[in-house]
Coordinates of C-alpha atoms in Angstrom, one line a residue:
Chain A
X1 CA 179.9 209.3 -26.3
X2 CA 181.5 206.9 -24.0
X3 CA 182.4 203.4 -25.0
X4 CA 182.6 200.3 -23.0
X5 CA 185.1 197.6 -24.1
X6 CA 184.9 193.9 -22.9
X7 CA 188.1 192.3 -22.6
X8 CA 188.6 188.5 -21.9
X9 CA 191.4 187.0 -20.0
X10 CA 192.1 183.3 -19.4
X11 CA 193.8 183.9 -16.0
X12 CA 193.0 185.8 -12.8
X13 CA 196.1 186.9 -12.2
X14 CA 196.4 188.6 -15.8
X15 CA 193.4 190.3 -15.1
X16 CA 194.4 191.9 -11.7
X17 CA 197.6 193.0 -13.3
X18 CA 195.9 194.6 -16.2
X19 CA 193.4 196.4 -14.0
X20 CA 196.3 197.8 -12.0
X21 CA 198.3 198.7 -15.1
X22 CA 195.4 200.3 -16.7
X23 CA 194.2 202.1 -13.7
X24 CA 197.7 203.5 -13.4
X25 CA 197.6 204.8 -17.0
X26 CA 194.4 206.5 -16.1
X27 CA 191.9 204.1 -17.6
X28 CA 188.5 203.7 -16.1
X29 CA 188.1 200.0 -15.2
X30 CA 184.4 200.0 -14.9
X31 CA 183.6 196.3 -13.6
X32 CA 185.0 192.8 -13.9
X33 CA 183.5 189.8 -14.0
X34 CA 185.0 186.4 -12.6
X35 CA 183.5 182.7 -11.7
X36 CA 184.8 183.2 -8.1
X37 CA 185.2 185.7 -5.5
X38 CA 188.8 187.2 -6.0
X39 CA 189.8 189.5 -2.8
X40 CA 192.6 191.2 -5.0
X41 CA 190.3 192.0 -7.7
X42 CA 187.6 193.7 -5.5
X43 CA 190.4 195.9 -3.7
X44 CA 192.0 196.8 -6.8
X45 CA 188.2 198.0 -8.0
X46 CA 187.4 199.6 -4.8
X47 CA 184.3 197.6 -3.9
X48 CA 182.4 199.0 -1.0
X49 CA 180.5 196.5 1.0
X50 CA 180.0 198.1 4.4
X51 CA 176.5 199.4 3.6
X52 CA 175.0 195.9 3.8
X53 CA 176.4 195.7 7.2
X54 CA 174.9 198.9 8.0
X55 CA 171.4 197.9 6.4
X56 CA 171.4 194.7 8.3
X57 CA 172.2 196.4 11.5
X58 CA 169.6 199.2 11.0
X59 CA 167.1 196.6 10.2
X60 CA 168.1 194.6 13.3
X61 CA 167.1 197.8 15.7
X62 CA 164.1 198.6 13.7
X63 CA 162.7 195.0 13.7
X64 CA 163.3 194.9 17.5
X65 CA 161.8 198.0 18.2
X66 CA 158.6 197.4 16.1
X67 CA 158.4 193.9 18.1
X68 CA 158.7 195.7 21.6
X69 CA 156.0 198.5 20.4
X70 CA 153.8 195.5 19.2
X71 CA 154.1 193.5 22.4
X72 CA 153.9 196.5 24.7
X73 CA 150.5 197.7 22.7
X74 CA 148.8 194.2 22.9
X75 CA 149.9 193.4 26.6
X76 CA 149.4 197.0 28.1
X77 CA 147.1 199.0 25.8
X78 CA 144.8 196.5 23.7
X79 CA 144.4 193.5 25.9
X80 CA 145.7 193.8 29.5
X81 CA 145.7 190.7 31.2
X82 CA 145.7 190.5 35.3
X83 CA 147.3 187.5 36.2
X84 CA 147.6 187.3 39.7
X85 CA 148.4 191.1 39.8
X86 CA 151.6 190.7 37.5
X87 CA 152.4 193.7 35.4
X88 CA 150.8 193.1 31.8
X89 CA 153.9 193.7 30.0
X90 CA 157.4 192.8 31.0
X91 CA 160.5 193.4 29.1
X92 CA 161.8 189.8 30.3
X93 CA 158.8 188.3 28.8
X94 CA 159.1 189.9 25.7
X95 CA 162.8 188.9 25.4
X96 CA 162.7 186.2 23.9
X97 CA 160.3 186.9 21.1
X98 CA 162.1 190.0 20.4
X99 CA 165.7 188.6 20.1
X100 CA 164.4 186.1 17.7
X101 CA 162.4 188.7 15.6
X102 CA 165.5 191.1 15.5
X103 CA 167.6 188.1 14.3
X104 CA 165.1 187.8 11.5
X105 CA 165.1 191.2 10.6
X106 CA 168.7 191.2 10.5
X107 CA 169.0 188.4 8.3
X108 CA 166.5 189.4 5.8
X109 CA 168.1 192.9 6.1
X110 CA 171.2 191.6 4.8
X111 CA 169.8 189.8 1.8
X112 CA 167.8 193.2 1.0
X113 CA 170.5 195.0 1.4
X114 CA 172.6 192.6 -0.8
X115 CA 169.8 192.5 -3.6
X116 CA 169.5 196.7 -3.6
X117 CA 172.9 197.4 -3.5
X118 CA 173.7 195.0 -6.3
X119 CA 170.8 196.2 -8.2
X120 CA 169.3 192.2 -8.6
X121 CA 167.2 191.0 -9.8
X122 CA 168.1 192.0 -13.3
X123 CA 167.5 189.2 -15.6
X124 CA 169.2 190.9 -18.4
X125 CA 172.3 193.3 -18.7
X126 CA 174.0 194.5 -21.9
X127 CA 177.3 192.3 -20.6
X128 CA 175.1 189.0 -21.5
X129 CA 175.5 189.8 -25.2
X130 CA 179.1 190.0 -25.4
X131 CA 180.3 186.9 -27.5
X132 CA 182.0 184.2 -25.3
X133 CA 180.5 185.9 -22.1
X134 CA 178.6 182.1 -21.4
X135 CA 182.5 180.9 -20.9
X136 CA 182.5 182.9 -17.7
X137 CA 181.3 180.2 -15.6
X138 CA 184.0 177.7 -17.1
X139 CA 187.3 179.3 -17.9
X140 CA 187.3 183.0 -18.7
X141 CA 187.5 186.3 -16.8
X142 CA 186.1 189.4 -18.5
X143 CA 187.4 193.1 -17.7
X144 CA 185.0 196.2 -18.7
X145 CA 186.9 199.6 -19.4
X146 CA 185.0 202.8 -20.1
X147 CA 186.7 205.1 -22.6
X148 CA 185.6 208.7 -23.7
X149 CA 185.2 208.1 -27.4
X150 CA 186.2 205.8 -30.6
X151 CA 189.6 206.9 -30.8
X152 CA 190.5 206.5 -27.1
X153 CA 188.7 203.1 -27.4
X154 CA 191.0 202.1 -30.2
X155 CA 193.9 202.7 -28.0
X156 CA 192.7 201.3 -24.9
X157 CA 191.8 198.0 -27.1
X158 CA 195.6 197.8 -28.0
X159 CA 196.7 198.2 -24.8
X160 CA 194.4 195.7 -23.4
X161 CA 195.7 193.3 -25.9
X162 CA 199.2 194.1 -25.0
X163 CA 198.3 193.0 -21.3
X164 CA 197.3 189.7 -22.1
X165 CA 193.8 189.9 -23.2
X166 CA 192.6 187.0 -25.5
X167 CA 189.6 189.0 -27.1
X168 CA 188.6 192.6 -27.0
X169 CA 184.9 193.8 -28.1
X170 CA 182.6 196.4 -27.5
X171 CA 180.0 196.0 -25.1
X172 CA 176.3 196.5 -27.0
X173 CA 174.7 199.5 -25.7
Chain B
X1 CA 194.9 180.8 10.5
X2 CA 195.1 177.2 10.6
X3 CA 193.2 176.6 7.4
X4 CA 196.4 176.1 5.7
X5 CA 196.8 172.7 7.4
X6 CA 193.5 171.2 5.8
X7 CA 194.1 172.2 2.2
X8 CA 192.7 169.7 -0.1
X9 CA 195.3 167.1 -1.4
X10 CA 193.7 166.7 -4.8
X11 CA 192.4 168.7 -7.4
X12 CA 188.6 168.6 -7.8
X13 CA 186.8 169.9 -11.0
X14 CA 183.5 171.0 -10.9
X15 CA 182.1 168.9 -13.7
X16 CA 181.2 165.8 -11.6
X17 CA 179.1 168.2 -9.2
X18 CA 177.4 169.8 -12.3
X19 CA 176.5 166.6 -13.9
X20 CA 173.9 165.5 -11.4
X21 CA 171.7 168.5 -11.8
X22 CA 171.9 168.8 -15.6
X23 CA 171.5 164.9 -16.2
X24 CA 168.0 164.0 -18.0
X25 CA 167.8 160.9 -16.1
X26 CA 169.4 160.4 -12.4
X27 CA 169.2 156.5 -12.2
X28 CA 167.3 154.1 -10.8
X29 CA 168.4 154.2 -7.2
X30 CA 167.4 157.5 -6.8
X31 CA 163.9 157.2 -8.1
X32 CA 163.5 154.0 -5.8
X33 CA 164.6 156.3 -2.8
X34 CA 162.5 159.1 -4.0
X35 CA 159.4 157.0 -4.3
X36 CA 160.0 155.6 -0.6
X37 CA 160.3 159.1 0.4
X38 CA 157.0 160.2 -1.3
X39 CA 155.6 157.4 0.7
X40 CA 156.7 158.7 3.8
X41 CA 155.2 162.1 2.5
X42 CA 151.8 160.6 2.4
X43 CA 152.6 159.0 5.8
X44 CA 153.0 162.9 7.0
X45 CA 149.7 163.8 5.4
X46 CA 148.1 160.9 7.2
X47 CA 149.8 161.8 10.3
X48 CA 148.6 165.4 10.1
X49 CA 145.1 164.5 9.2
X50 CA 144.7 161.9 12.4
X51 CA 145.2 164.6 15.0
X52 CA 143.0 167.2 12.7
X53 CA 140.2 165.2 12.3
X54 CA 140.0 163.3 15.5
X55 CA 141.8 165.4 17.7
X56 CA 144.8 164.8 19.9
X57 CA 143.2 162.2 22.1
X58 CA 144.9 159.8 19.2
X59 CA 148.3 160.4 20.8
X60 CA 149.3 158.8 24.1
X61 CA 150.0 162.2 25.9
X62 CA 147.7 162.2 28.9
X63 CA 148.1 163.3 32.6
X64 CA 150.8 163.3 33.8
X65 CA 152.8 163.1 30.5
X66 CA 151.0 166.1 28.9
X67 CA 154.0 166.2 26.5
X68 CA 155.3 163.2 24.7
X69 CA 156.4 162.4 21.2
X70 CA 155.4 165.4 19.5
X71 CA 157.7 167.5 21.3
X72 CA 160.5 165.3 21.6
X73 CA 160.5 164.8 17.8
X74 CA 159.8 168.6 17.2
X75 CA 162.8 169.3 19.3
X76 CA 165.0 166.7 17.7
X77 CA 164.3 167.8 14.3
X78 CA 165.0 171.7 15.4
X79 CA 168.2 170.3 17.2
X80 CA 169.4 168.5 14.1
X81 CA 168.7 172.0 12.0
X82 CA 170.3 174.1 14.6
X83 CA 173.5 171.8 14.6
X84 CA 173.9 171.6 11.0
X85 CA 173.5 175.3 10.5
X86 CA 175.6 176.2 13.3
X87 CA 178.4 174.1 11.7
X88 CA 177.8 175.8 8.3
X89 CA 177.9 179.1 9.7
X90 CA 181.0 178.9 11.7
X91 CA 182.7 177.7 8.6
X92 CA 181.5 180.6 6.5
X93 CA 182.8 182.8 9.0
X94 CA 186.0 181.1 9.7
X95 CA 186.6 180.8 6.0
X96 CA 187.4 177.3 6.7
X97 CA 188.5 175.0 3.6
X98 CA 186.0 172.3 5.2
X99 CA 183.2 174.6 3.9
X100 CA 183.7 174.0 0.1
X101 CA 182.7 170.4 0.8
X102 CA 180.3 170.2 3.4
X103 CA 178.5 173.7 3.5
X104 CA 175.8 173.1 1.1
X105 CA 174.4 169.9 2.1
X106 CA 174.6 170.9 5.5
X107 CA 172.5 173.8 5.0
X108 CA 170.0 171.4 2.7
X109 CA 169.8 169.3 6.1
X110 CA 169.1 172.2 8.1
X111 CA 166.5 173.5 5.8
X112 CA 164.8 169.9 5.4
X113 CA 164.8 169.5 9.2
X114 CA 163.4 172.8 9.8
X115 CA 160.4 172.3 7.6
X116 CA 160.0 168.6 9.2
X117 CA 159.7 170.3 12.7
X118 CA 157.8 173.1 11.5
X119 CA 154.3 171.7 11.6
X120 CA 154.6 170.0 14.8
X121 CA 153.7 173.0 17.3
X122 CA 150.8 173.9 15.2
X123 CA 149.5 170.1 15.2
X124 CA 150.3 170.2 18.9
X125 CA 147.9 172.9 19.8
X126 CA 144.7 170.7 19.9
X127 CA 142.9 173.3 17.8
X128 CA 145.3 173.4 14.6
X129 CA 142.9 175.1 12.6
X130 CA 143.0 178.2 14.8
X131 CA 147.2 178.4 14.5
X132 CA 146.7 182.2 13.1
X133 CA 145.5 183.4 16.3
X134 CA 149.0 183.6 17.5
X135 CA 149.7 185.9 14.8
X136 CA 149.0 189.6 16.3
X137 CA 146.4 190.8 13.9
X138 CA 143.4 193.2 14.7
X139 CA 140.5 190.5 15.1
X140 CA 137.0 191.7 15.2
X141 CA 137.0 190.0 18.8
X142 CA 139.4 192.3 20.2
X143 CA 141.8 189.6 21.4
X144 CA 145.5 189.6 21.3
X145 CA 147.9 186.7 21.6
X146 CA 149.6 186.4 25.2
X147 CA 153.2 187.1 24.3
X148 CA 154.4 185.5 27.9
X149 CA 153.4 182.0 26.7
X150 CA 155.6 180.0 25.2
X151 CA 153.5 179.0 22.6
X152 CA 154.0 182.5 20.9
X153 CA 157.4 182.3 21.6
X154 CA 157.4 178.9 19.4
X155 CA 155.3 180.9 16.7
X156 CA 158.0 183.7 16.1
X157 CA 160.7 181.2 16.9
X158 CA 159.9 178.9 14.1
X159 CA 158.7 181.5 11.5
X160 CA 162.4 183.1 12.2
X161 CA 164.1 179.9 11.9
X162 CA 162.6 178.7 8.7
X163 CA 163.1 182.2 7.3
X164 CA 166.7 182.7 8.5
X165 CA 167.9 179.1 7.5
X166 CA 166.2 179.5 4.2
X167 CA 168.1 182.7 3.5
X168 CA 171.3 181.7 4.5
X169 CA 171.3 178.6 2.2
X170 CA 169.7 180.5 -0.8
X171 CA 172.4 183.4 -0.5
X172 CA 175.1 181.0 -0.8
X173 CA 173.4 179.1 -3.8
X174 CA 172.7 182.2 -6.2
X175 CA 176.2 182.2 -7.9
X176 CA 175.8 178.2 -8.7
X177 CA 172.3 178.6 -9.8
X178 CA 173.8 181.1 -12.4
X179 CA 176.3 178.2 -13.3
X180 CA 173.6 175.9 -13.6
X181 CA 171.5 178.7 -15.8
X182 CA 174.6 178.9 -18.3
X183 CA 175.3 175.1 -18.5
X184 CA 171.3 173.9 -18.7
X185 CA 170.5 172.7 -22.2
X186 CA 166.8 172.6 -21.9
X187 CA 164.5 175.4 -22.2
X188 CA 162.7 174.7 -18.6
X189 CA 166.0 174.5 -16.9
X190 CA 167.4 177.4 -18.3
X191 CA 164.2 179.3 -17.2
X192 CA 164.0 177.8 -13.8
X193 CA 167.6 178.3 -13.0
X194 CA 167.7 181.7 -14.7
X195 CA 164.9 183.1 -12.4
X196 CA 166.5 181.7 -9.3
X197 CA 169.9 182.9 -10.1
X198 CA 168.2 186.5 -10.1
X199 CA 170.1 187.4 -13.0
X200 CA 173.7 187.0 -11.5
X201 CA 176.4 187.8 -13.8
X202 CA 179.5 187.3 -11.7
X203 CA 180.5 190.8 -11.3
X204 CA 183.4 191.6 -8.9
X205 CA 181.2 194.3 -7.5
X206 CA 178.5 191.8 -7.0
X207 CA 180.9 189.3 -5.8
X208 CA 182.1 191.4 -3.0
X209 CA 178.5 192.5 -1.7
X210 CA 177.8 188.6 -2.1
X211 CA 180.4 187.3 0.0
X212 CA 179.6 190.1 2.8
X213 CA 175.9 189.2 2.9
X214 CA 176.6 185.6 3.0
X215 CA 178.8 186.2 5.9
X216 CA 176.2 188.7 7.6
X217 CA 173.6 185.9 7.3
X218 CA 175.9 183.3 8.7
X219 CA 176.2 185.7 11.5
X220 CA 172.6 186.1 12.3
X221 CA 172.5 182.2 12.0
X222 CA 174.8 181.8 15.1
X223 CA 172.9 183.7 17.6
X224 CA 169.6 182.4 16.5
X225 CA 170.5 178.9 16.8
X226 CA 171.5 179.5 20.9
X227 CA 168.5 181.4 21.3
X228 CA 166.5 178.9 19.7
X229 CA 168.0 175.9 21.7
X230 CA 167.7 178.2 25.0
X231 CA 163.8 179.2 24.1
X232 CA 163.5 175.5 23.6
X233 CA 164.9 174.9 27.3
X234 CA 163.0 178.2 28.4
X235 CA 159.5 176.6 27.2
X236 CA 160.6 173.4 29.5
X237 CA 161.4 175.6 32.2
X238 CA 157.8 177.7 32.3
X239 CA 156.1 174.2 33.3
X240 CA 155.8 173.0 36.8
X241 CA 158.1 169.8 35.9
X242 CA 160.9 170.2 38.4
X243 CA 163.2 168.4 36.2
X244 CA 163.1 171.0 33.5
X245 CA 163.9 174.0 35.7
X246 CA 167.7 173.4 35.6
X247 CA 170.0 176.4 33.9
X248 CA 172.1 173.8 32.8
X249 CA 169.5 173.1 30.2
X250 CA 170.4 175.2 27.5
X251 CA 173.9 174.2 27.6
X252 CA 172.8 170.6 27.3
X253 CA 170.3 171.1 24.6
X254 CA 172.9 173.1 22.6
X255 CA 175.5 170.6 22.6
X256 CA 173.3 167.7 22.0
X257 CA 171.8 169.8 19.0
X258 CA 175.4 170.5 17.7
X259 CA 176.0 166.9 18.0
X260 CA 172.9 165.6 16.2
X261 CA 174.0 168.1 13.2
X262 CA 177.4 167.1 12.9
X263 CA 176.1 163.1 12.7
X264 CA 173.8 164.1 10.2
X265 CA 176.4 165.9 8.2
X266 CA 178.7 163.0 8.6
X267 CA 176.0 160.4 7.6
X268 CA 175.3 162.7 4.4
X269 CA 178.9 163.2 3.5
X270 CA 179.6 159.3 3.6
X271 CA 176.4 158.7 1.3
X272 CA 177.1 161.6 -1.2
X273 CA 180.6 160.4 -1.4
X274 CA 179.5 157.1 -2.5
X275 CA 176.3 157.7 -4.0
X276 CA 177.4 160.8 -6.5
X277 CA 180.9 159.6 -6.5
X278 CA 182.1 163.1 -5.1
X279 CA 185.3 161.3 -3.5
X280 CA 187.5 164.1 -4.6
X281 CA 185.3 166.9 -3.5
X282 CA 184.1 165.6 -0.3
X283 CA 187.6 164.1 0.5
X284 CA 189.2 162.2 3.2
X285 CA 190.4 165.6 4.8
X286 CA 187.0 166.5 5.2
X287 CA 185.5 163.3 6.4
X288 CA 188.6 163.1 8.9
X289 CA 187.7 166.6 10.1
X290 CA 184.1 165.7 10.4
X291 CA 185.1 162.6 12.5
X292 CA 187.1 164.5 14.9
X293 CA 184.5 166.8 15.3
X294 CA 181.8 164.5 16.2
X295 CA 184.3 162.6 18.4
X296 CA 184.9 166.1 20.4
X297 CA 181.5 166.9 20.5
X298 CA 180.8 163.2 22.2
X299 CA 183.4 164.2 24.8
X300 CA 181.8 167.8 25.5
X301 CA 178.3 165.9 26.0
X302 CA 180.0 163.6 28.2
X303 CA 181.5 166.4 30.3
X304 CA 177.9 167.7 30.5
X305 CA 176.4 164.8 31.5
X306 CA 178.5 164.0 34.5
X307 CA 178.7 167.5 35.4
X308 CA 174.8 167.9 35.5
X309 CA 174.5 164.5 37.3
X310 CA 176.9 165.6 39.9
X311 CA 175.3 169.3 40.3
X312 CA 171.8 167.2 40.1
X313 CA 172.6 165.3 43.1
X314 CA 173.8 168.4 45.2
X315 CA 170.5 170.2 44.2
X316 CA 167.3 170.8 46.2
X317 CA 165.2 167.6 47.0
X318 CA 162.8 168.1 44.3
X319 CA 165.1 168.5 41.2
X320 CA 167.3 165.5 42.6
X321 CA 164.3 163.3 43.0
X322 CA 163.3 164.1 39.4
X323 CA 166.9 163.3 38.4
X324 CA 166.8 160.1 40.3
X325 CA 163.3 159.6 38.5
X326 CA 164.9 160.1 35.2
X327 CA 168.0 158.1 35.7
X328 CA 166.4 154.8 37.8
X329 CA 162.7 155.3 37.2
X330 CA 160.3 153.5 34.6
X331 CA 162.0 155.2 31.8
X332 CA 165.5 154.9 33.1
X333 CA 166.2 153.0 29.8
X334 CA 165.8 155.9 27.8
X335 CA 168.4 158.0 30.0
X336 CA 171.1 155.2 29.9
X337 CA 170.7 154.3 25.9
X338 CA 170.7 158.1 25.2
X339 CA 173.8 158.6 27.5
X340 CA 175.5 155.3 25.7
X341 CA 174.8 156.2 22.1
X342 CA 175.7 160.1 22.2
X343 CA 178.6 159.9 24.8
X344 CA 180.2 156.5 24.1
X345 CA 178.9 155.4 20.7
X346 CA 181.2 158.3 18.8
X347 CA 184.5 157.4 20.8
X348 CA 185.9 155.1 18.3
X349 CA 186.0 158.2 15.7
X350 CA 189.2 159.4 17.9
X351 CA 191.0 156.7 16.0
X352 CA 192.3 157.7 12.4
X353 CA 191.8 154.2 11.3
X354 CA 187.9 154.4 12.1
X355 CA 187.5 157.9 10.7
X356 CA 188.8 156.7 7.5
X357 CA 186.4 153.6 6.9
X358 CA 182.8 154.0 5.6
X359 CA 180.7 151.5 7.7
X360 CA 181.9 152.2 11.2
X361 CA 181.4 156.1 10.9
X362 CA 178.1 155.6 9.1
X363 CA 176.9 153.5 11.9
X364 CA 178.5 155.6 14.4
X365 CA 176.7 158.9 12.7
X366 CA 173.3 157.0 13.1
X367 CA 174.1 155.7 16.7
X368 CA 174.5 159.3 17.5
X369 CA 171.4 160.7 15.9
X370 CA 169.6 158.0 17.7
X371 CA 171.2 158.7 21.0
X372 CA 170.1 162.5 20.7
X373 CA 166.6 161.4 19.9
X374 CA 166.6 159.4 22.8
X375 CA 167.9 162.5 24.6
X376 CA 165.0 164.2 23.8
X377 CA 162.7 161.4 24.4
X378 CA 164.2 160.9 28.3
X379 CA 163.8 165.0 28.6
X380 CA 160.5 165.0 27.7
X381 CA 159.0 161.9 29.4
X382 CA 161.4 160.5 31.8
X383 CA 161.3 163.3 34.5
X384 CA 158.2 163.0 36.0
X385 CA 158.8 161.6 39.6
X386 CA 156.5 159.1 41.0
X387 CA 155.8 161.1 43.9
X388 CA 154.4 163.9 41.8
X389 CA 152.2 161.4 39.8
X390 CA 150.3 160.3 42.8
X391 CA 148.2 157.2 42.3
X392 CA 148.7 157.5 38.7
X393 CA 151.1 155.3 36.9
X394 CA 153.8 156.4 34.5
X395 CA 152.1 155.1 31.5
X396 CA 153.4 157.3 28.4
X397 CA 154.1 155.2 25.4
X398 CA 153.6 156.6 21.9
X399 CA 150.4 155.3 19.8
X400 CA 150.4 154.7 16.2
X401 CA 149.1 158.0 15.1
X402 CA 152.1 159.6 16.6
X403 CA 154.7 156.9 14.9
X404 CA 152.7 158.0 11.8
X405 CA 153.5 161.5 12.2
X406 CA 157.1 160.8 13.1
X407 CA 157.9 158.6 10.0
X408 CA 156.0 161.1 7.8
X409 CA 158.1 163.9 9.0
X410 CA 161.4 161.8 8.0
X411 CA 159.7 160.9 4.7
X412 CA 159.4 164.9 4.2
X413 CA 163.0 165.3 5.2
X414 CA 164.0 162.5 2.8
X415 CA 162.1 163.7 0.0
X416 CA 163.3 167.4 0.5
X417 CA 166.9 166.2 0.6
X418 CA 166.5 164.1 -2.5
X419 CA 164.9 167.0 -4.4
X420 CA 167.8 169.1 -3.4
X421 CA 170.4 166.4 -4.5
X422 CA 168.5 166.2 -8.0
X423 CA 168.0 170.0 -8.8
X424 CA 171.1 171.7 -6.9
X425 CA 174.5 171.1 -6.7
X426 CA 175.5 168.8 -3.7
X427 CA 178.6 170.8 -3.3
X428 CA 179.3 174.5 -3.6
X429 CA 180.4 175.0 -7.3
X430 CA 182.2 178.6 -7.1
X431 CA 184.1 177.6 -3.8
X432 CA 185.2 174.3 -5.8
X433 CA 186.1 176.5 -8.6
X434 CA 188.1 178.8 -6.1
X435 CA 189.8 176.1 -4.6
X436 CA 190.8 174.7 -7.8
X437 CA 192.5 178.0 -8.8
X438 CA 194.1 178.1 -5.6
X439 CA 195.3 174.2 -6.0
X440 CA 196.7 175.3 -9.6
X441 CA 198.6 178.2 -8.4
X442 CA 200.0 176.3 -5.4
X443 CA 201.1 173.3 -7.5
X444 CA 202.4 175.6 -10.7

């Protein structure tokens, strides 16, 4: 049964160094928790974010297609108006509302992609039960390491302390 | 990148920013200001009710001036919103240091101004209770909206604008809401911020996704603003008034929107600095940059004014006559006041001694805001040449009902901004924290 250990650090650089050292020794760093975004850390943990851009891009295209289809349907099929012989539907006339709605879909797509891939909202999570986790928003950085069993957890905990962790504890299941 | 030159000279801890939202009481000055803003909100309700009950005959708009205060104020609020969000979005995309200090309240200004603008088109319909007809839904009458009408563009533009601006603002707020959740002591505040923070736990994976999402929403804000300002110009162009047909209009509107947004941000920056004692967070480097930007914008506005006047004189007879009517006709004072206030008034900010002060930049920001307001008025009211009026006299003057609605929408904006200042951090907490860490690293 795998055991997750949460180690707290008092400096971001120490945390990043620990991640690199542990990964080199073959440990599995699951996640880290920081009070502000840190590019080095997200690179070390190989965080993928391109999916959000795809979500937003596809949402933009889908949104504009739906809008053009809706405009075509209302102007050409459902309620055509003959205004001095002009065509009922024209792309130029549809452009301004379509562009605006496409942008709206892109923005909402970015938000939806963020929430979906981050699996939020999730109001509770085991990490909140770790002692002292509330200091995350103050001056602490946390690293979560997954180990295959109790013995491996013991060695990993010792290694974490060597690497400068202030506290090491098990994440409650 | 040039960001290094504008690094903050002092360490800025987060505690002073946190103390505002978490305080049990917020002081007498805030309560007095909020009372005044709520009074303004009552005026807004009254201003909405008057045209609802008595019709828009209570407004001064009539032939030949079918558009007046309502459209001008609407375009002005939208301009402020657009300028403020364009500024915030550009800073996020450029990862500029200035964003830490200014983005949060710039976005708050944008959100409040959009809400102040949002009800104008509805009330301007004449039959506001039928506003939902603009949404394409399968009605039993078999009627559908006419999408070639600028009115439906307005409908979609306003809805999108409200949602996009709010999303951009909210995405940036999520981590800060989590900090407030962790620090709050009262139960209701923990729940309030806890729900809004969506369970944010500061995971590195979340941070990476969050930063990407924040930049993406910023990216959608930018075309949005250009489309919005061009759509406003487009709506003007779809009428028969020759003065509104110029292809320079979208550019002029965008530049003056940016100017009004920057002026609002500069004004707010000074007020927050003084009011909430955030001198270290909104420091002199930030204030200096804002002043430079406003002055630079005034120069661009001046260039556009000269260019459009020069090209207007070379234009066809009808647009030339319309331009002349705007510059020398009954409403010429609107044109010249706006030119003086938008182009000349911000120029003292070119001097660093002026930028560093308090009173003068505040006055200049107010002048620029007023100038862009006059610019909207001269555009809406001033461009009807006498030859097109015939025997009618140019006679538009806003009535008390229009003033009521305008003051009311200002009250709505003030109430929203004061509410944000009370409940949310005025400066981005996590960006401040990151700056703090970088500052420590640099000085260590």
